[in-house]
XYZ file of C-alpha atoms in Angstrom:
661
model
C 28.648 2.057 -26.255
C 29.401 -1.112 -24.921
C 31.693 -3.650 -27.181
C 28.906 -6.021 -25.068
C 27.759 -8.493 -28.305
C 24.341 -8.070 -26.583
C 23.188 -3.911 -26.992
C 21.217 -3.480 -29.720
C 20.989 0.328 -31.187
C 17.234 1.106 -31.587
C 15.767 2.832 -34.995
C 12.741 5.273 -32.994
C 10.230 6.493 -35.136
C 8.196 9.324 -34.070
C 5.411 9.071 -33.055
C 6.024 6.090 -30.815
C 3.883 2.716 -32.538
C 1.617 0.534 -29.884
C 3.481 -1.091 -27.455
C 3.728 -4.303 -29.237
C 3.980 -3.151 -32.605
C 8.068 -2.048 -30.806
C 8.158 -5.253 -29.366
C 7.544 -7.416 -32.106
C 9.303 -4.980 -34.622
C 12.902 -6.592 -33.669
C 14.849 -9.885 -32.442
C 15.645 -10.754 -29.217
C 19.119 -12.384 -28.754
C 19.281 -15.518 -28.196
C 18.672 -15.786 -24.457
C 22.422 -18.255 -23.943
C 24.016 -14.173 -25.219
C 22.588 -12.407 -22.605
C 23.633 -15.392 -20.081
C 27.258 -15.166 -21.394
C 27.050 -11.659 -20.612
C 26.436 -12.002 -17.743
C 29.121 -15.302 -17.645
C 26.775 -17.724 -16.711
C 27.856 -20.470 -18.103
C 24.775 -23.503 -19.512
C 24.608 -24.980 -16.342
C 23.688 -22.286 -14.203
C 20.316 -22.142 -16.272
C 17.460 -23.970 -18.209
C 16.324 -23.225 -21.130
C 12.409 -22.161 -21.695
C 12.471 -21.483 -25.681
C 14.814 -19.404 -27.259
C 14.632 -15.642 -25.206
C 13.363 -16.941 -21.636
C 15.236 -19.532 -19.246
C 15.528 -20.430 -15.718
C 18.791 -19.487 -13.329
C 19.484 -21.789 -10.442
C 19.470 -19.982 -7.859
C 19.452 -22.703 -5.148
C 21.525 -26.820 -5.191
C 18.159 -28.783 -5.537
C 18.451 -32.106 -3.626
C 16.316 -34.393 -5.884
C 18.922 -33.858 -8.746
C 21.560 -34.412 -6.757
C 20.050 -37.733 -5.983
C 19.077 -38.239 -9.478
C 22.891 -37.960 -10.504
C 23.785 -40.984 -7.680
C 21.148 -42.669 -8.883
C 22.250 -42.771 -12.559
C 25.376 -43.057 -11.507
C 27.134 -40.441 -13.519
C 30.437 -39.677 -13.165
C 30.203 -36.686 -10.784
C 33.654 -34.863 -10.956
C 33.201 -34.873 -14.771
C 31.073 -31.554 -14.205
C 30.279 -31.218 -10.645
C 29.005 -27.465 -11.710
C 26.263 -27.667 -12.362
C 25.675 -28.861 -8.951
C 26.697 -25.270 -7.470
C 23.716 -22.640 -7.852
C 24.783 -20.181 -9.205
C 24.762 -17.788 -5.363
C 26.448 -21.119 -4.170
C 29.633 -19.746 -6.789
C 29.506 -16.424 -6.205
C 28.507 -17.074 -2.581
C 32.147 -14.328 -2.062
C 31.321 -11.899 -4.506
C 30.949 -8.725 -3.152
C 27.600 -7.196 -4.501
C 26.581 -4.587 -7.215
C 24.977 -1.329 -6.455
C 21.035 -1.226 -5.522
C 18.646 1.074 -7.036
C 14.736 0.986 -6.231
C 12.129 2.723 -8.291
C 8.946 4.125 -6.496
C 6.866 7.204 -7.776
C 4.357 9.712 -6.752
C 0.511 9.492 -5.278
C 0.321 7.778 -9.610
C -3.375 8.766 -11.771
C -5.313 6.199 -13.228
C -2.887 5.843 -15.926
C -0.095 5.242 -14.597
C 2.550 7.265 -14.546
C 5.071 4.529 -16.007
C 7.421 3.331 -12.885
C 8.109 0.091 -14.758
C 9.246 1.975 -18.685
C 11.389 4.312 -17.296
C 12.837 0.947 -15.124
C 13.897 -0.809 -17.433
C 14.692 3.002 -20.095
C 17.614 3.131 -17.093
C 18.677 0.068 -17.210
C 19.142 0.728 -20.959
C 21.097 3.527 -20.500
C 23.128 2.404 -17.994
C 23.951 -1.020 -19.996
C 24.197 -0.073 -24.198
C 25.032 3.372 -23.032
C 27.065 4.660 -20.401
C 29.255 1.024 -20.127
C 27.629 -0.464 -16.769
C 26.798 -4.131 -15.899
C 23.073 -4.305 -14.898
C 20.375 -6.359 -14.616
C 16.800 -4.704 -14.356
C 14.328 -7.127 -11.550
C 11.129 -6.783 -12.176
C 8.069 -8.449 -11.001
C 5.755 -11.309 -13.143
C 2.900 -8.871 -13.966
C -1.546 -11.301 -13.472
C -2.819 -12.482 -16.947
C -5.826 -10.460 -15.115
C -4.548 -6.549 -16.096
C -3.700 -8.126 -19.196
C -6.682 -9.236 -20.191
C -9.112 -6.313 -18.275
C -8.096 -2.966 -18.640
C -4.386 -1.864 -17.066
C -2.552 -3.922 -20.164
C 0.440 -5.536 -20.265
C 3.680 -4.723 -18.135
C 6.373 -5.002 -20.020
C 7.016 -1.293 -19.744
C 6.497 1.024 -22.712
C 7.062 2.439 -26.285
C 11.359 1.941 -27.098
C 12.121 0.941 -22.775
C 9.883 -2.492 -23.387
C 11.314 -6.223 -21.498
C 10.641 -8.260 -25.080
C 9.066 -10.837 -25.728
C 6.705 -8.992 -24.364
C 3.703 -11.000 -25.942
C 5.914 -14.380 -23.481
C 6.226 -11.259 -20.775
C 2.776 -10.608 -19.756
C 1.355 -14.508 -20.293
C 2.604 -17.643 -19.703
C 6.182 -16.407 -19.223
C 7.924 -19.561 -17.351
C 4.643 -20.707 -15.639
C 5.692 -19.420 -12.601
C 1.780 -18.189 -11.745
C 0.455 -21.081 -12.556
C 2.012 -23.158 -9.982
C 1.218 -21.025 -7.260
C -2.196 -21.256 -8.210
C -1.931 -25.245 -8.591
C 0.465 -24.695 -5.418
C -3.359 -23.253 -3.433
C -5.424 -24.143 -4.887
C -4.128 -27.610 -2.628
C -4.099 -26.193 0.179
C -7.590 -24.644 -0.205
C -8.684 -28.447 -1.411
C -6.625 -30.051 1.810
C -8.872 -27.777 3.614
C -12.350 -28.477 3.273
C -11.710 -31.954 3.231
C -10.070 -32.136 6.517
C -12.973 -29.587 7.848
C -15.493 -32.395 6.456
C -13.615 -35.911 7.550
C -13.397 -34.428 10.762
C -16.998 -34.409 11.231
C -18.190 -37.273 10.703
C -15.889 -39.450 12.526
C -14.374 -40.084 15.071
C -10.429 -38.948 16.520
C -9.770 -43.399 16.900
C -11.214 -43.630 13.645
C -9.335 -40.125 12.234
C -5.870 -41.797 14.101
C -6.003 -44.990 12.286
C -6.688 -43.560 8.648
C -3.546 -41.121 8.916
C -1.429 -43.701 9.951
C -3.009 -46.411 9.129
C -0.443 -49.248 9.321
C 1.043 -51.726 6.643
C 1.121 -54.821 5.968
C 3.091 -55.580 8.384
C 0.435 -53.857 11.273
C 3.308 -51.446 12.187
C 2.014 -47.876 12.483
C 4.546 -45.057 11.221
C 4.252 -41.341 11.707
C 5.618 -39.469 8.502
C 8.115 -36.937 8.303
C 5.351 -33.876 8.151
C 3.776 -35.328 10.790
C 6.526 -35.172 13.582
C 6.393 -31.111 12.796
C 2.479 -30.845 14.914
C 3.969 -33.911 17.479
C 6.551 -31.031 17.969
C 3.954 -27.818 18.296
C 2.290 -29.875 20.557
C 5.385 -31.399 22.197
C 4.796 -34.212 21.972
C 7.922 -36.066 21.889
C 6.606 -39.651 21.382
C 7.656 -40.961 17.924
C 5.583 -43.936 17.473
C 2.597 -43.988 17.248
C 0.905 -47.007 19.145
C 2.762 -45.359 22.373
C 0.154 -42.116 22.241
C -1.869 -41.785 25.645
C -6.091 -41.206 23.398
C -5.688 -37.702 25.116
C -2.712 -37.128 22.618
C -4.533 -38.930 19.676
C -7.062 -36.038 19.760
C -5.115 -33.127 19.364
C -2.912 -34.474 17.615
C -5.764 -36.378 14.987
C -8.912 -33.345 14.928
C -7.672 -29.892 14.269
C -11.550 -28.736 14.999
C -11.520 -26.865 13.064
C -13.589 -22.774 13.201
C -14.639 -22.656 9.963
C -16.095 -19.576 10.823
C -11.850 -18.498 11.097
C -10.542 -19.447 7.418
C -9.188 -17.319 6.147
C -8.277 -19.352 2.577
C -8.954 -18.550 -0.783
C -8.584 -20.490 -3.918
C -7.727 -17.645 -6.678
C -7.436 -17.879 -10.993
C -5.156 -15.333 -12.529
C -8.523 -14.253 -14.121
C -10.238 -10.700 -13.598
C -13.622 -12.249 -12.492
C -15.829 -10.459 -10.339
C -18.723 -13.265 -10.168
C -16.425 -15.102 -7.864
C -15.512 -12.638 -5.113
C -18.543 -14.635 -3.346
C -19.176 -18.349 -3.936
C -20.024 -21.293 -1.538
C -19.181 -24.074 -1.805
C -19.975 -28.575 -0.818
C -23.105 -27.922 -2.189
C -23.494 -31.759 -3.510
C -25.350 -34.124 -2.183
C -22.279 -36.061 -1.004
C -20.528 -33.536 0.613
C -24.096 -34.230 2.709
C -25.150 -30.197 3.767
C -21.942 -28.854 4.736
C -22.192 -25.373 2.556
C -18.845 -22.762 3.677
C -19.482 -19.352 2.023
C -15.729 -18.693 0.564
C -14.281 -17.138 -2.790
C -11.770 -16.555 -5.141
C -8.832 -14.535 -5.099
C -6.017 -12.671 -8.616
C -3.667 -15.753 -7.582
C -0.571 -12.781 -7.683
C -2.642 -11.863 -4.009
C -2.445 -15.463 -3.000
C 0.161 -15.818 0.247
C 2.649 -18.078 -1.698
C 3.175 -15.601 -3.726
C 4.690 -12.745 -1.285
C 5.537 -16.084 -0.099
C 8.360 -17.106 -3.503
C 8.894 -12.569 -3.301
C 10.141 -12.305 -0.202
C 11.741 -15.968 0.700
C 15.680 -15.494 0.806
C 16.765 -19.768 0.396
C 14.604 -23.478 -0.525
C 14.655 -25.023 2.919
C 13.332 -20.513 4.248
C 10.647 -21.324 1.366
C 10.213 -24.936 2.939
C 9.415 -23.327 6.147
C 7.240 -20.390 5.772
C 5.108 -22.179 3.321
C 4.617 -24.653 6.039
C 3.759 -22.104 8.583
C 1.013 -20.069 6.561
C -1.971 -19.672 8.465
C -5.433 -20.307 7.760
C -7.510 -19.768 10.401
C -7.751 -21.171 14.376
C -9.200 -23.796 16.003
C -12.617 -23.182 17.047
C -10.306 -22.649 20.660
C -8.187 -20.052 18.800
C -5.373 -21.464 17.719
C -3.606 -20.743 15.355
C -3.780 -23.741 12.038
C -0.808 -24.350 9.067
C -0.169 -25.420 6.240
C 2.266 -28.734 7.929
C -1.009 -29.296 10.251
C -2.773 -30.351 7.480
C 0.408 -32.258 6.231
C 0.452 -30.670 3.060
C 3.556 -28.120 3.654
C 5.990 -30.664 1.373
C 3.159 -30.602 -1.383
C 3.018 -27.466 -1.669
C 7.417 -26.489 -1.967
C 7.325 -29.806 -4.783
C 4.491 -28.155 -6.059
C 6.707 -24.776 -6.422
C 10.827 -26.157 -6.534
C 10.898 -24.840 -9.653
C 8.749 -21.135 -9.361
C 11.510 -20.446 -7.165
C 14.237 -19.788 -9.826
C 13.500 -16.034 -11.406
C 13.680 -16.280 -15.290
C 15.869 -14.633 -16.982
C 14.962 -12.433 -20.010
C 15.992 -8.865 -22.113
C 14.938 -5.391 -22.797
C 15.139 -4.580 -26.521
C 18.661 -2.728 -26.267
C 19.577 -6.480 -24.991
C 20.461 -5.363 -21.662
C 19.474 -7.928 -18.635
C 15.867 -8.490 -16.993
C 15.003 -10.902 -14.239
C 11.739 -11.454 -14.136
C 10.203 -13.194 -10.998
C 6.709 -13.042 -8.583
C 4.248 -10.790 -8.570
C 2.576 -9.899 -5.571
C -0.446 -7.449 -5.047
C 0.914 -3.865 -4.680
C -2.049 -3.425 -2.052
C -2.278 -6.863 0.892
C 1.311 -7.228 -0.424
C 4.793 -5.831 -0.756
C 3.752 -5.156 -3.981
C 8.257 -6.060 -4.965
C 9.921 -8.477 -6.270
C 12.222 -11.433 -5.687
C 14.967 -11.246 -2.854
C 15.798 -14.380 -4.678
C 15.475 -12.663 -8.146
C 17.969 -9.284 -5.993
C 20.762 -11.429 -4.511
C 21.520 -13.443 -7.936
C 21.431 -9.590 -9.691
C 23.619 -8.475 -7.194
C 26.460 -10.503 -7.335
C 26.601 -11.008 -11.170
C 26.988 -7.487 -11.022
C 29.524 -6.977 -9.126
C 31.137 -4.075 -7.242
C 29.698 -0.970 -9.757
C 27.669 -3.002 -11.697
C 23.754 -1.749 -10.726
C 20.897 -3.480 -10.073
C 17.376 -1.338 -10.863
C 14.253 -2.918 -9.574
C 10.547 -1.920 -8.891
C 8.029 -1.453 -6.133
C 4.610 -1.669 -6.879
C 2.804 1.714 -6.271
C 3.518 5.348 -6.079
C 5.949 5.092 -2.495
C 3.611 5.421 0.190
C 2.909 1.530 -0.584
C 5.578 0.081 -2.905
C 8.763 1.699 -1.447
C 7.885 1.813 2.666
C 7.219 -2.175 2.002
C 10.241 -2.245 -0.108
C 12.344 -1.374 3.075
C 10.426 -1.963 5.929
C 10.048 -5.520 5.150
C 11.479 -6.842 1.671
C 14.965 -5.258 2.778
C 13.822 -6.027 6.022
C 13.846 -10.444 5.211
C 16.977 -9.913 2.796
C 19.610 -8.435 4.423
C 20.098 -6.277 1.465
C 20.385 -2.059 1.656
C 19.819 0.112 -1.512
C 22.063 2.982 -1.875
C 19.486 5.008 -4.237
C 15.269 5.295 -5.105
C 13.948 7.107 -7.829
C 11.050 8.384 -7.259
C 9.164 8.725 -10.758
C 6.938 12.032 -11.697
C 4.347 13.359 -14.740
C 3.307 16.448 -15.627
C 0.145 14.485 -15.564
C -0.564 13.396 -12.260
C 1.449 16.789 -10.773
C -1.338 19.096 -12.174
C -4.019 16.286 -11.011
C -2.706 16.851 -7.512
C -2.748 20.667 -8.212
C -6.107 20.123 -7.897
C -6.643 19.193 -11.486
C -9.672 17.841 -12.285
C -9.965 13.610 -12.535
C -8.323 11.488 -14.143
C -10.114 8.795 -15.633
C -9.004 6.085 -17.268
C -10.840 5.109 -20.677
C -11.628 9.300 -20.876
C -10.047 11.505 -23.149
C -7.921 13.963 -20.564
C -9.076 17.343 -19.584
C -7.692 20.037 -21.403
C -5.399 21.078 -18.633
C -3.558 17.991 -18.494
C -2.156 19.002 -22.166
C -1.639 22.572 -21.998
C 0.378 24.450 -20.114
C -0.228 25.466 -16.682
C 2.966 26.370 -14.201
C 0.888 27.089 -11.043
C -1.173 24.498 -11.320
C 2.456 22.000 -11.526
C 4.160 24.223 -8.927
C 0.529 23.681 -6.054
C 0.787 19.975 -6.845
C 4.683 18.994 -6.182
C 2.981 19.011 -3.129
C 3.108 14.888 -3.393
C 6.448 14.776 -5.066
C 8.059 16.590 -1.516
C 6.264 14.761 0.969
C 7.286 11.707 -0.725
C 11.348 12.648 -2.004
C 10.804 13.425 2.408
C 9.275 9.788 3.571
C 11.649 8.115 0.972
C 15.084 10.050 2.576
C 14.623 9.280 5.821
C 15.459 5.570 5.488
C 18.937 6.496 4.404
C 18.720 6.745 0.524
C 19.626 9.604 -1.299
C 16.919 10.173 -3.875
C 16.760 11.068 -7.354
C 13.297 12.247 -9.494
C 12.917 10.652 -12.864
C 10.736 13.499 -15.091
C 8.478 11.138 -16.881
C 7.951 13.658 -20.375
C 5.639 13.499 -22.247
C 5.295 14.849 -24.977
C 2.740 18.489 -24.228
C 4.934 18.625 -20.759
C 6.889 22.013 -22.081
C 9.853 23.187 -20.256
C 8.564 26.364 -17.465
C 6.154 22.658 -16.558
C 9.515 20.506 -15.796
C 11.968 23.032 -14.416
C 9.363 23.530 -11.605
C 9.209 19.678 -10.720
C 13.170 20.127 -11.291
C 12.787 23.553 -8.957
C 11.218 21.671 -5.964
C 12.677 17.797 -6.336
C 15.973 20.218 -5.150
C 14.416 22.255 -2.157
C 12.463 18.635 -0.894
C 16.236 17.485 -1.062
C 16.278 15.306 -4.061
C 19.776 14.533 -4.892
C 19.336 15.072 -7.929
C 15.896 15.615 -11.178
C 16.447 14.332 -14.109
C 13.805 14.926 -17.895
C 13.851 11.744 -19.608
C 12.761 11.288 -22.803
C 12.863 6.535 -22.386
C 10.165 5.861 -23.645
C 9.659 7.845 -27.284
C 14.619 7.651 -26.853
C 14.669 3.868 -25.707
C 18.230 4.394 -23.703
C 19.314 7.391 -24.837
C 16.552 8.735 -23.511
C 17.727 8.151 -19.864
C 21.192 8.211 -19.851
C 21.151 11.679 -18.015
C 19.227 9.722 -15.520
C 21.556 7.428 -15.076
C 24.358 9.044 -14.474
C 22.348 10.544 -11.553
C 21.537 7.502 -10.161
C 25.140 6.099 -9.980
C 26.057 9.771 -8.923
C 24.178 9.140 -5.643
C 25.213 5.200 -5.147
C 28.544 6.674 -5.182
C 28.066 9.670 -2.780
C 24.965 7.418 0.000
C 27.026 8.399 3.067
C 23.526 6.674 6.126
C 23.267 3.727 6.950
C 20.122 2.414 6.508
C 16.975 2.998 8.149
C 13.628 1.278 8.885
C 10.132 3.379 9.983
C 10.074 1.146 13.000
C 11.324 -1.535 15.263
C 9.820 -4.877 15.199
C 9.751 -5.245 18.863
C 7.144 -2.783 19.568
C 3.665 -3.618 19.664
C 0.789 -4.188 15.892
C -0.262 -0.633 16.827
C 2.243 1.507 17.646
C 4.375 0.052 14.142
C 0.717 0.937 12.770
C 0.966 4.711 14.033
C 4.217 5.367 12.810
C 3.230 4.400 9.056
C 0.167 6.278 9.030
C 2.329 9.586 10.360
C 4.549 8.631 7.708
C 1.420 9.205 5.149
C 0.437 12.682 6.853
C -2.055 11.428 9.349
C -3.006 12.994 12.750
C -3.576 9.529 14.873
C -4.979 5.875 14.142
C -8.702 5.175 14.738
C -9.586 1.082 14.559
C -12.544 -0.626 14.177
C -13.627 -3.127 16.497
C -12.934 -6.122 14.048
C -9.439 -4.201 14.400
C -9.469 -4.495 18.286
C -9.596 -8.790 18.295
C -7.687 -9.430 15.709
C -4.794 -7.554 17.152
C -5.946 -9.221 20.582
C -4.912 -12.357 19.469
C -2.274 -12.165 17.201
C -0.654 -10.965 20.086
C -1.799 -13.746 21.890
C -0.355 -15.621 19.477
C 3.206 -14.620 18.921
C 2.559 -12.900 16.289
C 3.186 -8.564 17.119
C 6.907 -9.455 15.753
C 6.179 -9.031 12.201
C 6.442 -5.774 9.794
C 3.679 -4.346 8.521
C 1.814 -4.486 5.112
C -0.194 -1.219 5.541
C -4.164 -2.535 2.241
C -4.438 0.896 1.412
C -5.769 2.720 -1.690
C -2.656 3.698 -3.679
C -3.952 6.647 -4.952
C -3.875 9.107 -2.383
C -1.119 9.006 0.845
C -5.196 8.755 2.659
C -7.547 6.134 2.854
C -9.942 8.703 0.841
C -8.489 8.527 -2.934
C -9.874 11.616 -3.994
C -7.326 13.315 -0.651
C -4.961 14.142 -2.897
C -2.006 15.911 -2.846
C 0.360 15.738 0.279
C -3.368 15.461 2.689
C -2.656 15.401 6.482
C -5.018 15.197 10.071
C -7.327 12.522 9.277
C -7.710 9.533 11.573
C -6.972 6.979 9.276
C -9.563 4.019 10.024
C -8.040 0.369 10.305
C -11.102 -1.971 9.480
C -9.570 -5.093 9.869
C -6.335 -6.401 10.500
C -5.109 -10.255 8.510
C -2.256 -12.302 8.807
C 0.147 -13.269 6.193
C 2.338 -15.666 8.393
C 4.106 -17.531 6.719
C 5.304 -14.389 3.938
C 6.036 -12.701 6.754
C 3.651 -9.500 7.640
C 0.562 -8.776 9.826
C -1.797 -6.736 7.132
C -4.195 -3.727 7.680
C -7.311 -3.043 5.983
C -7.558 0.456 5.217
C -10.814 0.615 3.538
C -12.240 -1.897 1.161
C -9.377 -4.302 -0.707
C -11.107 -6.201 -3.057
C -8.711 -9.232 -4.274
C -9.849 -9.960 -7.279
C -10.403 -7.388 -9.584
C -13.088 -7.205 -12.129
C -13.830 -6.257 -15.516
C -14.985 -3.285 -17.342
C -16.953 -3.013 -20.170
C -14.009 -3.409 -22.460
C -11.347 -4.831 -21.479
C -8.367 -4.753 -23.162
C -8.772 -8.729 -24.850
C -10.940 -7.145 -27.351
C -7.800 -5.218 -29.355
C -6.194 -8.929 -28.385
C -5.552 -11.513 -31.427
C -3.696 -13.966 -33.658
C -1.263 -12.789 -36.612
C -1.676 -16.782 -37.785
C 0.118 -15.201 -40.884
C 3.110 -14.933 -38.950
C 2.175 -16.643 -35.877
C 2.483 -13.179 -33.695
C 0.059 -11.876 -30.636
C -0.759 -8.684 -32.410
C -3.338 -6.392 -29.565
C -0.641 -6.461 -26.610
C -0.911 -3.746 -24.362
């Protein structure tokens, strides 16, 4: 076992207690101790209490300005001005591992738990430098039906309650920024509807005390976009004044919606502008959950502070009546959005139950967005672990969604190359794909899932085999992690291992990390290390960026097993518009059900020969992808009859959260 001072030996009990009880059974190390193990000094992070810290990813020039203003002798403490990425820029990276899964049941197959267990095995038992990189969970599912996302059993991120709730406020920052932009859209539409071009211009560029008008810095971005090179407001012609001041937003084209981090089905469709002072400017819109905001996707895909500023400014909220895209910078709000997000760009340092470090950052929806944690966190982690170390990051949902988007979107923007992909499988899910009864959240499992049935498992391995083949095509070695449940038999697990190897997996390993922590994933850690050390191919993408939108969509559909793609009239219209607007060179982020390779959630196993219907095509220009809608995607979940919040309370004697799952 590692000699690191931050390794904690777990005292496991059986049966495994509730997740929150396991999490509360240990006292976390002070986060400064976790940071010390990563060679981070106190100048590299801000403490958020005893058990969380924000790691400085980029130097904020405002901080430098503050030091100058205070006349602080910078020569005495110059390293405070260096971010972790600045300091380690020349260092070599460690091994990069992504964890995906087979097509899941509604109960989930334990990707987060496997990710954490693997890292505990690597760090606490195999003496490797390791960092886990995870998404921040939304409070919607935490209080809804799914529960939290800290892992489970003896493979968790702690403190579990802090991880699953407010954390360090990043989702709140995204909510504030998103809603500021929403307010800016409706306000601009309101003022343009009641003012002349001259009146608009006079209010946008008011004279100062000396009677002199000036453009604010952000206005030069719009002037440049319009091809106007003049720098003085007085020099604009009446035609240029109109082009500059009037966005002429088409209200029917507005795609930007307000957000909140709560499951609230009654906000899916609302009307705004019903107050008497809004002069009858009623518009139908709605709310999404905060993690579905494009700003969340921007945070996850940004590579620097400057890059985040550009991405936020380029977010398209709709079109003008002439069909031109209107951006956040056109509305003058891109800089303000960046200010609200300036702390959120720094990932949060936490720890696992066994004391290995975790970076938590971003939490984009895995359906309409790419469902992966941030590039920033991965880059920092790869430098911190260095050669021979491991960074393990989780991709949302099955490998057809999360891992595909990890490779084709995230790795394109990051320039990082993974050496190994883990695919998490369960006997339960494989039986379902082999023809077993429906699995429904909140209902007891059918006896087929609780008793040995090797033939059902073997039939379901067609799903696993397709995920292995698709993932291997990227040039990475694939290791299958069989997440063992107490009802699984040796014969069933051997069937999965044999099917995995026959499908081309580098290895397939039985894991018991939920019940035993890192000790139960040691064999997985060894297999992952060997897979990383023996990778022989370069990273290969599923499609090039310089082909058309339809060709990219069809390449992804083919990987699902589709025989072709059918586009609705609306989808055709949107593809034509985005191509005309110059956005066809972006990667594709398919929005489809996670419960099947196809668009039909009930089509289990490895369906083929189907026609994939594209209902609509939308774009997240700031984040940097086009997202086709395969069927109906809800971006605001609802609460069930008996949500998780029935169990959640506070022990007022100890101050500890109870009932969190």
